Amino acid sequence: MVDRYGLMGPRIKTKDNFKPIESCELEKIRSMLCFYDFHTMNSISGYDAVVRYKCPNPSRFGDVVIGNCSLETYEKLETVIMSFFIKGVQLLSEQICYIIKYDKSWVVDKRLCVSLATLLSNKQITDAYSGICVEKESKVIELFAKSCFRYNSFVQFAFPETQLIITPTDHLDIFFSSPAKQELRELLTKTISSDERKLLDIKTAPTY
């Protein structure tokens, strides 16, 4: 089975290594990331950076849905930013990631993301939970990032030991938040390739 708009079907293989976390544990995780305000989604005493396309208003997945651009055109953009995201995660020494949703649903439209919806269902992760504990190598991380880029999930990837929060959005950008400005800059500089530098910018994120 193939998901609409080119997403992978539910037969995708992934390590069976993620689980929901209870509210009390999630609050402990948030308290470990006290530099960050999860309501305003900005650092209180840290640094927010954003990685985004240099070209203004790149095609978004919404443009595919309404017919303003082809899926192929969009996927080329998504592939680049996804590659950056995955490399950034893999460079972290921390092996456990906490996925935290900031919307009522893990997946807005399950038909657009059958693979992810099926994996969540198999692990009995319902919308009653707001956090998931997952090993860094799990394919679930990439599936969630893709769903974020496609306006179908609204989650953040938290690494409490590293003191890092990563937030991909449907604007095809990725926000990075950390209390350690220099260390974050070094991570982003190490992550971005020479080819990606031609397309992507690393900038200080605006505050709201």
PDB file of C-alpha atoms in Angstrom:
ATOM      1  CA  MET A   1       0.000   0.000   0.000  1.00  0.00           C
ATOM      2  CA  VAL A   2       1.226   3.502  -0.840  1.00  0.00           C
ATOM      3  CA  ASP A   3       0.223   6.589   1.098  1.00  0.00           C
ATOM      4  CA  ARG A   4      -1.205   9.548  -0.726  1.00  0.00           C
ATOM      5  CA  TYR A   5       1.273  12.085  -2.106  1.00  0.00           C
ATOM      6  CA  GLY A   6       4.113   9.585  -2.140  1.00  0.00           C
ATOM      7  CA  LEU A   7       4.502   8.714   1.534  1.00  0.00           C
ATOM      8  CA  MET A   8       5.654   5.180   2.271  1.00  0.00           C
ATOM      9  CA  GLY A   9       3.201   2.412   3.086  1.00  0.00           C
ATOM     10  CA  PRO A  10       2.778   0.612   6.406  1.00  0.00           C
ATOM     11  CA  ARG A  11       5.189  -2.217   5.595  1.00  0.00           C
ATOM     12  CA  ILE A  12       8.196  -0.027   6.330  1.00  0.00           C
ATOM     13  CA  LYS A  13      10.654  -1.754   8.659  1.00  0.00           C
ATOM     14  CA  THR A  14      11.730  -0.007  11.830  1.00  0.00           C
ATOM     15  CA  LYS A  15      13.261  -1.023  15.115  1.00  0.00           C
ATOM     16  CA  ASP A  16      10.640  -1.856  17.726  1.00  0.00           C
ATOM     17  CA  ASN A  17      12.237   0.505  20.203  1.00  0.00           C
ATOM     18  CA  PHE A  18       9.864   3.285  21.090  1.00  0.00           C
ATOM     19  CA  LYS A  19       7.192   3.670  23.752  1.00  0.00           C
ATOM     20  CA  PRO A  20       4.797   6.281  25.137  1.00  0.00           C
ATOM     21  CA  ILE A  21       5.724   8.135  28.293  1.00  0.00           C
ATOM     22  CA  GLU A  22       3.358   9.128  31.062  1.00  0.00           C
ATOM     23  CA  SER A  23       2.578  12.750  31.909  1.00  0.00           C
ATOM     24  CA  CYS A  24       4.691  12.725  35.082  1.00  0.00           C
ATOM     25  CA  GLU A  25       7.757  11.532  33.187  1.00  0.00           C
ATOM     26  CA  LEU A  26       7.155  14.069  30.440  1.00  0.00           C
ATOM     27  CA  GLU A  27       7.079  16.863  33.009  1.00  0.00           C
ATOM     28  CA  LYS A  28      10.436  15.663  34.342  1.00  0.00           C
ATOM     29  CA  ILE A  29      11.861  15.841  30.823  1.00  0.00           C
ATOM     30  CA  ARG A  30      10.527  19.355  30.365  1.00  0.00           C
ATOM     31  CA  SER A  31      11.954  20.412  33.721  1.00  0.00           C
ATOM     32  CA  MET A  32      15.386  19.207  32.550  1.00  0.00           C
ATOM     33  CA  LEU A  33      15.026  21.607  29.617  1.00  0.00           C
ATOM     34  CA  CYS A  34      14.310  24.631  31.794  1.00  0.00           C
ATOM     35  CA  PHE A  35      16.086  26.988  29.360  1.00  0.00           C
ATOM     36  CA  TYR A  36      13.083  26.595  27.027  1.00  0.00           C
ATOM     37  CA  ASP A  37       9.465  27.784  27.200  1.00  0.00           C
ATOM     38  CA  PHE A  38       7.283  25.063  25.679  1.00  0.00           C
ATOM     39  CA  HIS A  39       4.298  27.440  25.491  1.00  0.00           C
ATOM     40  CA  THR A  40       5.938  30.223  23.501  1.00  0.00           C
ATOM     41  CA  MET A  41       8.318  27.728  21.818  1.00  0.00           C
ATOM     42  CA  ASN A  42      11.326  29.957  22.396  1.00  0.00           C
ATOM     43  CA  SER A  43      14.404  29.802  24.601  1.00  0.00           C
ATOM     44  CA  ILE A  44      14.167  31.713  27.862  1.00  0.00           C
ATOM     45  CA  SER A  45      17.882  31.688  28.620  1.00  0.00           C
ATOM     46  CA  GLY A  46      19.377  30.180  25.498  1.00  0.00           C
ATOM     47  CA  TYR A  47      19.819  30.462  21.783  1.00  0.00           C
ATOM     48  CA  ASP A  48      17.387  29.737  18.950  1.00  0.00           C
ATOM     49  CA  ALA A  49      18.665  29.099  15.441  1.00  0.00           C
ATOM     50  CA  VAL A  50      16.787  28.256  12.280  1.00  0.00           C
ATOM     51  CA  VAL A  51      17.914  26.374   9.188  1.00  0.00           C
ATOM     52  CA  ARG A  52      15.890  27.284   6.115  1.00  0.00           C
ATOM     53  CA  TYR A  53      16.091  27.662   2.372  1.00  0.00           C
ATOM     54  CA  LYS A  54      17.861  30.720   0.996  1.00  0.00           C
ATOM     55  CA  CYS A  55      15.239  31.119  -1.717  1.00  0.00           C
ATOM     56  CA  PRO A  56      12.191  33.043  -0.470  1.00  0.00           C
ATOM     57  CA  ASN A  57       8.949  31.086  -0.138  1.00  0.00           C
ATOM     58  CA  PRO A  58      10.069  27.627  -1.288  1.00  0.00           C
ATOM     59  CA  SER A  59       7.303  25.280  -2.389  1.00  0.00           C
ATOM     60  CA  ARG A  60       5.559  23.684   0.572  1.00  0.00           C
ATOM     61  CA  PHE A  61       3.538  20.503   0.761  1.00  0.00           C
ATOM     62  CA  GLY A  62       0.372  22.598   0.821  1.00  0.00           C
ATOM     63  CA  ASP A  63       1.274  23.772  -2.683  1.00  0.00           C
ATOM     64  CA  VAL A  64       1.211  20.149  -3.832  1.00  0.00           C
ATOM     65  CA  VAL A  65      -2.199  19.593  -2.260  1.00  0.00           C
ATOM     66  CA  ILE A  66      -3.776  22.583  -4.020  1.00  0.00           C
ATOM     67  CA  GLY A  67      -1.973  21.879  -7.283  1.00  0.00           C
ATOM     68  CA  ASN A  68       0.457  24.820  -7.336  1.00  0.00           C
ATOM     69  CA  CYS A  69       3.522  22.597  -7.681  1.00  0.00           C
ATOM     70  CA  SER A  70       4.305  18.976  -8.449  1.00  0.00           C
ATOM     71  CA  LEU A  71       5.104  16.369  -5.827  1.00  0.00           C
ATOM     72  CA  GLU A  72       8.457  15.817  -7.530  1.00  0.00           C
ATOM     73  CA  THR A  73       9.390  19.490  -7.153  1.00  0.00           C
ATOM     74  CA  TYR A  74       8.439  19.478  -3.491  1.00  0.00           C
ATOM     75  CA  GLU A  75      10.207  16.201  -2.727  1.00  0.00           C
ATOM     76  CA  LYS A  76      13.514  17.557  -4.039  1.00  0.00           C
ATOM     77  CA  LEU A  77      13.306  20.358  -1.468  1.00  0.00           C
ATOM     78  CA  GLU A  78      12.169  18.029   1.294  1.00  0.00           C
ATOM     79  CA  THR A  79      15.010  15.582   0.609  1.00  0.00           C
ATOM     80  CA  VAL A  80      17.656  18.257   1.213  1.00  0.00           C
ATOM     81  CA  ILE A  81      16.226  19.553   4.473  1.00  0.00           C
ATOM     82  CA  MET A  82      15.486  16.013   5.653  1.00  0.00           C
ATOM     83  CA  SER A  83      19.086  14.988   5.008  1.00  0.00           C
ATOM     84  CA  PHE A  84      20.269  17.904   7.142  1.00  0.00           C
ATOM     85  CA  PHE A  85      17.848  16.953   9.917  1.00  0.00           C
ATOM     86  CA  ILE A  86      18.909  13.298  10.007  1.00  0.00           C
ATOM     87  CA  LYS A  87      22.618  14.152   9.979  1.00  0.00           C
ATOM     88  CA  GLY A  88      22.147  16.606  12.831  1.00  0.00           C
ATOM     89  CA  VAL A  89      20.388  14.008  14.960  1.00  0.00           C
ATOM     90  CA  GLN A  90      22.964  11.329  14.198  1.00  0.00           C
ATOM     91  CA  LEU A  91      25.847  13.605  15.208  1.00  0.00           C
ATOM     92  CA  LEU A  92      24.502  13.841  18.751  1.00  0.00           C
ATOM     93  CA  SER A  93      26.126  11.561  21.310  1.00  0.00           C
ATOM     94  CA  GLU A  94      22.843  11.153  23.165  1.00  0.00           C
ATOM     95  CA  GLN A  95      21.136   7.905  22.168  1.00  0.00           C
ATOM     96  CA  ILE A  96      17.598   8.575  23.415  1.00  0.00           C
ATOM     97  CA  CYS A  97      15.217  11.093  21.891  1.00  0.00           C
ATOM     98  CA  TYR A  98      11.932  12.306  23.353  1.00  0.00           C
ATOM     99  CA  ILE A  99       9.270  13.231  20.819  1.00  0.00           C
ATOM    100  CA  ILE A 100       6.801  15.737  22.277  1.00  0.00           C
ATOM    101  CA  LYS A 101       3.626  16.795  20.483  1.00  0.00           C
ATOM    102  CA  TYR A 102       2.215  20.314  20.735  1.00  0.00           C
ATOM    103  CA  ASP A 103      -1.057  19.558  18.953  1.00  0.00           C
ATOM    104  CA  LYS A 104      -3.945  17.379  20.086  1.00  0.00           C
ATOM    105  CA  SER A 105      -3.115  14.606  17.581  1.00  0.00           C
ATOM    106  CA  TRP A 106       0.088  12.761  16.738  1.00  0.00           C
ATOM    107  CA  VAL A 107      -1.038  12.530  13.110  1.00  0.00           C
ATOM    108  CA  VAL A 108      -3.707  14.868  11.749  1.00  0.00           C
ATOM    109  CA  ASP A 109      -4.718  12.797   8.728  1.00  0.00           C
ATOM    110  CA  LYS A 110      -3.735   9.146   9.054  1.00  0.00           C
ATOM    111  CA  ARG A 111      -4.397   8.595   5.326  1.00  0.00           C
ATOM    112  CA  LEU A 112      -1.490  10.895   4.492  1.00  0.00           C
ATOM    113  CA  CYS A 113       0.910   9.013   6.731  1.00  0.00           C
ATOM    114  CA  VAL A 114      -0.196   5.400   6.940  1.00  0.00           C
ATOM    115  CA  SER A 115       3.265   4.126   7.932  1.00  0.00           C
ATOM    116  CA  LEU A 116       3.539   6.365  10.972  1.00  0.00           C
ATOM    117  CA  ALA A 117      -0.096   5.963  11.986  1.00  0.00           C
ATOM    118  CA  THR A 118       0.226   2.178  11.810  1.00  0.00           C
ATOM    119  CA  LEU A 119       3.386   2.120  13.930  1.00  0.00           C
ATOM    120  CA  LEU A 120       1.764   4.309  16.582  1.00  0.00           C
ATOM    121  CA  SER A 121      -1.325   2.112  16.602  1.00  0.00           C
ATOM    122  CA  ASN A 122       0.755  -1.049  16.949  1.00  0.00           C
ATOM    123  CA  LYS A 123       2.482   0.406  20.012  1.00  0.00           C
ATOM    124  CA  GLN A 124      -0.856   1.639  21.408  1.00  0.00           C
ATOM    125  CA  ILE A 125       0.316   5.228  21.394  1.00  0.00           C
ATOM    126  CA  THR A 126      -2.914   7.186  21.369  1.00  0.00           C
ATOM    127  CA  ASP A 127      -3.491  10.936  21.363  1.00  0.00           C
ATOM    128  CA  ALA A 128      -3.941  10.715  25.144  1.00  0.00           C
ATOM    129  CA  TYR A 129      -0.147  10.600  25.371  1.00  0.00           C
ATOM    130  CA  SER A 130       1.946  13.701  24.653  1.00  0.00           C
ATOM    131  CA  GLY A 131       5.403  12.132  24.692  1.00  0.00           C
ATOM    132  CA  ILE A 132       7.282   9.221  23.162  1.00  0.00           C
ATOM    133  CA  CYS A 133      10.656   7.808  24.183  1.00  0.00           C
ATOM    134  CA  VAL A 134      12.603   6.494  21.190  1.00  0.00           C
ATOM    135  CA  GLU A 135      16.111   5.356  20.362  1.00  0.00           C
ATOM    136  CA  LYS A 136      17.959   7.753  18.077  1.00  0.00           C
ATOM    137  CA  GLU A 137      18.364   5.117  15.367  1.00  0.00           C
ATOM    138  CA  SER A 138      14.621   4.513  15.042  1.00  0.00           C
ATOM    139  CA  LYS A 139      12.982   5.215  11.695  1.00  0.00           C
ATOM    140  CA  VAL A 140      10.109   6.769  13.646  1.00  0.00           C
ATOM    141  CA  ILE A 141      12.146   9.966  14.003  1.00  0.00           C
ATOM    142  CA  GLU A 142      12.406  10.398  10.234  1.00  0.00           C
ATOM    143  CA  LEU A 143       8.735   9.531   9.734  1.00  0.00           C
ATOM    144  CA  PHE A 144       7.698  12.185  12.254  1.00  0.00           C
ATOM    145  CA  ALA A 145       9.977  14.784  10.662  1.00  0.00           C
ATOM    146  CA  LYS A 146       8.441  14.067   7.245  1.00  0.00           C
ATOM    147  CA  SER A 147       4.970  14.351   8.733  1.00  0.00           C
ATOM    148  CA  CYS A 148       5.937  17.739  10.233  1.00  0.00           C
ATOM    149  CA  PHE A 149       7.246  18.988   6.902  1.00  0.00           C
ATOM    150  CA  ARG A 150       3.941  17.920   5.351  1.00  0.00           C
ATOM    151  CA  TYR A 151       1.749  19.733   7.913  1.00  0.00           C
ATOM    152  CA  ASN A 152       0.482  16.459   9.301  1.00  0.00           C
ATOM    153  CA  SER A 153       2.264  16.308  12.691  1.00  0.00           C
ATOM    154  CA  PHE A 154       3.322  18.980  15.155  1.00  0.00           C
ATOM    155  CA  VAL A 155       6.108  17.626  17.328  1.00  0.00           C
ATOM    156  CA  GLN A 156       9.468  18.554  18.797  1.00  0.00           C
ATOM    157  CA  PHE A 157      12.489  16.316  19.253  1.00  0.00           C
ATOM    158  CA  ALA A 158      14.039  16.799  22.696  1.00  0.00           C
ATOM    159  CA  PHE A 159      17.468  15.654  23.898  1.00  0.00           C
ATOM    160  CA  PRO A 160      17.654  16.517  27.613  1.00  0.00           C
ATOM    161  CA  GLU A 161      21.247  15.377  28.190  1.00  0.00           C
ATOM    162  CA  THR A 162      22.469  17.398  25.205  1.00  0.00           C
ATOM    163  CA  GLN A 163      20.111  20.251  26.142  1.00  0.00           C
ATOM    164  CA  LEU A 164      18.742  20.520  22.637  1.00  0.00           C
ATOM    165  CA  ILE A 165      15.263  20.854  21.136  1.00  0.00           C
ATOM    166  CA  ILE A 166      14.676  20.435  17.389  1.00  0.00           C
ATOM    167  CA  THR A 167      11.449  21.616  15.750  1.00  0.00           C
ATOM    168  CA  PRO A 168      10.798  20.948  12.034  1.00  0.00           C
ATOM    169  CA  THR A 169       7.890  22.859  10.438  1.00  0.00           C
ATOM    170  CA  ASP A 170       5.817  22.770   7.283  1.00  0.00           C
ATOM    171  CA  HIS A 171       7.690  25.855   6.031  1.00  0.00           C
ATOM    172  CA  LEU A 172      10.553  23.449   5.282  1.00  0.00           C
ATOM    173  CA  ASP A 173      12.682  24.900   8.035  1.00  0.00           C
ATOM    174  CA  ILE A 174      14.069  23.501  11.272  1.00  0.00           C
ATOM    175  CA  PHE A 175      14.414  25.370  14.572  1.00  0.00           C
ATOM    176  CA  PHE A 176      17.177  24.420  17.006  1.00  0.00           C
ATOM    177  CA  SER A 177      17.116  25.599  20.621  1.00  0.00           C
ATOM    178  CA  SER A 178      19.883  25.230  23.194  1.00  0.00           C
ATOM    179  CA  PRO A 179      21.318  27.080  26.200  1.00  0.00           C
ATOM    180  CA  ALA A 180      24.808  26.639  24.690  1.00  0.00           C
ATOM    181  CA  LYS A 181      25.165  29.017  21.746  1.00  0.00           C
ATOM    182  CA  GLN A 182      28.698  28.049  20.719  1.00  0.00           C
ATOM    183  CA  GLU A 183      28.069  24.308  20.910  1.00  0.00           C
ATOM    184  CA  LEU A 184      24.908  24.657  18.840  1.00  0.00           C
ATOM    185  CA  ARG A 185      26.695  26.688  16.194  1.00  0.00           C
ATOM    186  CA  GLU A 186      29.415  24.051  16.015  1.00  0.00           C
ATOM    187  CA  LEU A 187      26.825  21.286  15.587  1.00  0.00           C
ATOM    188  CA  LEU A 188      25.027  23.118  12.777  1.00  0.00           C
ATOM    189  CA  THR A 189      28.286  23.991  11.031  1.00  0.00           C
ATOM    190  CA  LYS A 190      29.449  20.388  11.252  1.00  0.00           C
ATOM    191  CA  THR A 191      26.112  19.108   9.962  1.00  0.00           C
ATOM    192  CA  ILE A 192      25.723  21.227   6.857  1.00  0.00           C
ATOM    193  CA  SER A 193      27.534  20.011   3.741  1.00  0.00           C
ATOM    194  CA  SER A 194      29.102  22.212   1.065  1.00  0.00           C
ATOM    195  CA  ASP A 195      26.276  21.355  -1.328  1.00  0.00           C
ATOM    196  CA  GLU A 196      23.647  22.177   1.297  1.00  0.00           C
ATOM    197  CA  ARG A 197      25.327  25.539   1.973  1.00  0.00           C
ATOM    198  CA  LYS A 198      24.378  26.588  -1.531  1.00  0.00           C
ATOM    199  CA  LEU A 199      20.725  26.072  -0.690  1.00  0.00           C
ATOM    200  CA  LEU A 200      20.321  26.485   3.076  1.00  0.00           C
ATOM    201  CA  ASP A 201      20.982  29.279   5.557  1.00  0.00           C
ATOM    202  CA  ILE A 202      21.721  29.025   9.277  1.00  0.00           C
ATOM    203  CA  LYS A 203      20.433  32.087  11.092  1.00  0.00           C
ATOM    204  CA  THR A 204      19.414  33.286  14.519  1.00  0.00           C
ATOM    205  CA  ALA A 205      15.701  32.567  14.835  1.00  0.00           C
ATOM    206  CA  PRO A 206      13.353  35.507  15.351  1.00  0.00           C
ATOM    207  CA  THR A 207      11.556  35.742  18.692  1.00  0.00           C
ATOM    208  CA  TYR A 208       7.857  36.407  19.042  1.00  0.00           C
TER     209      TYR A 208
END
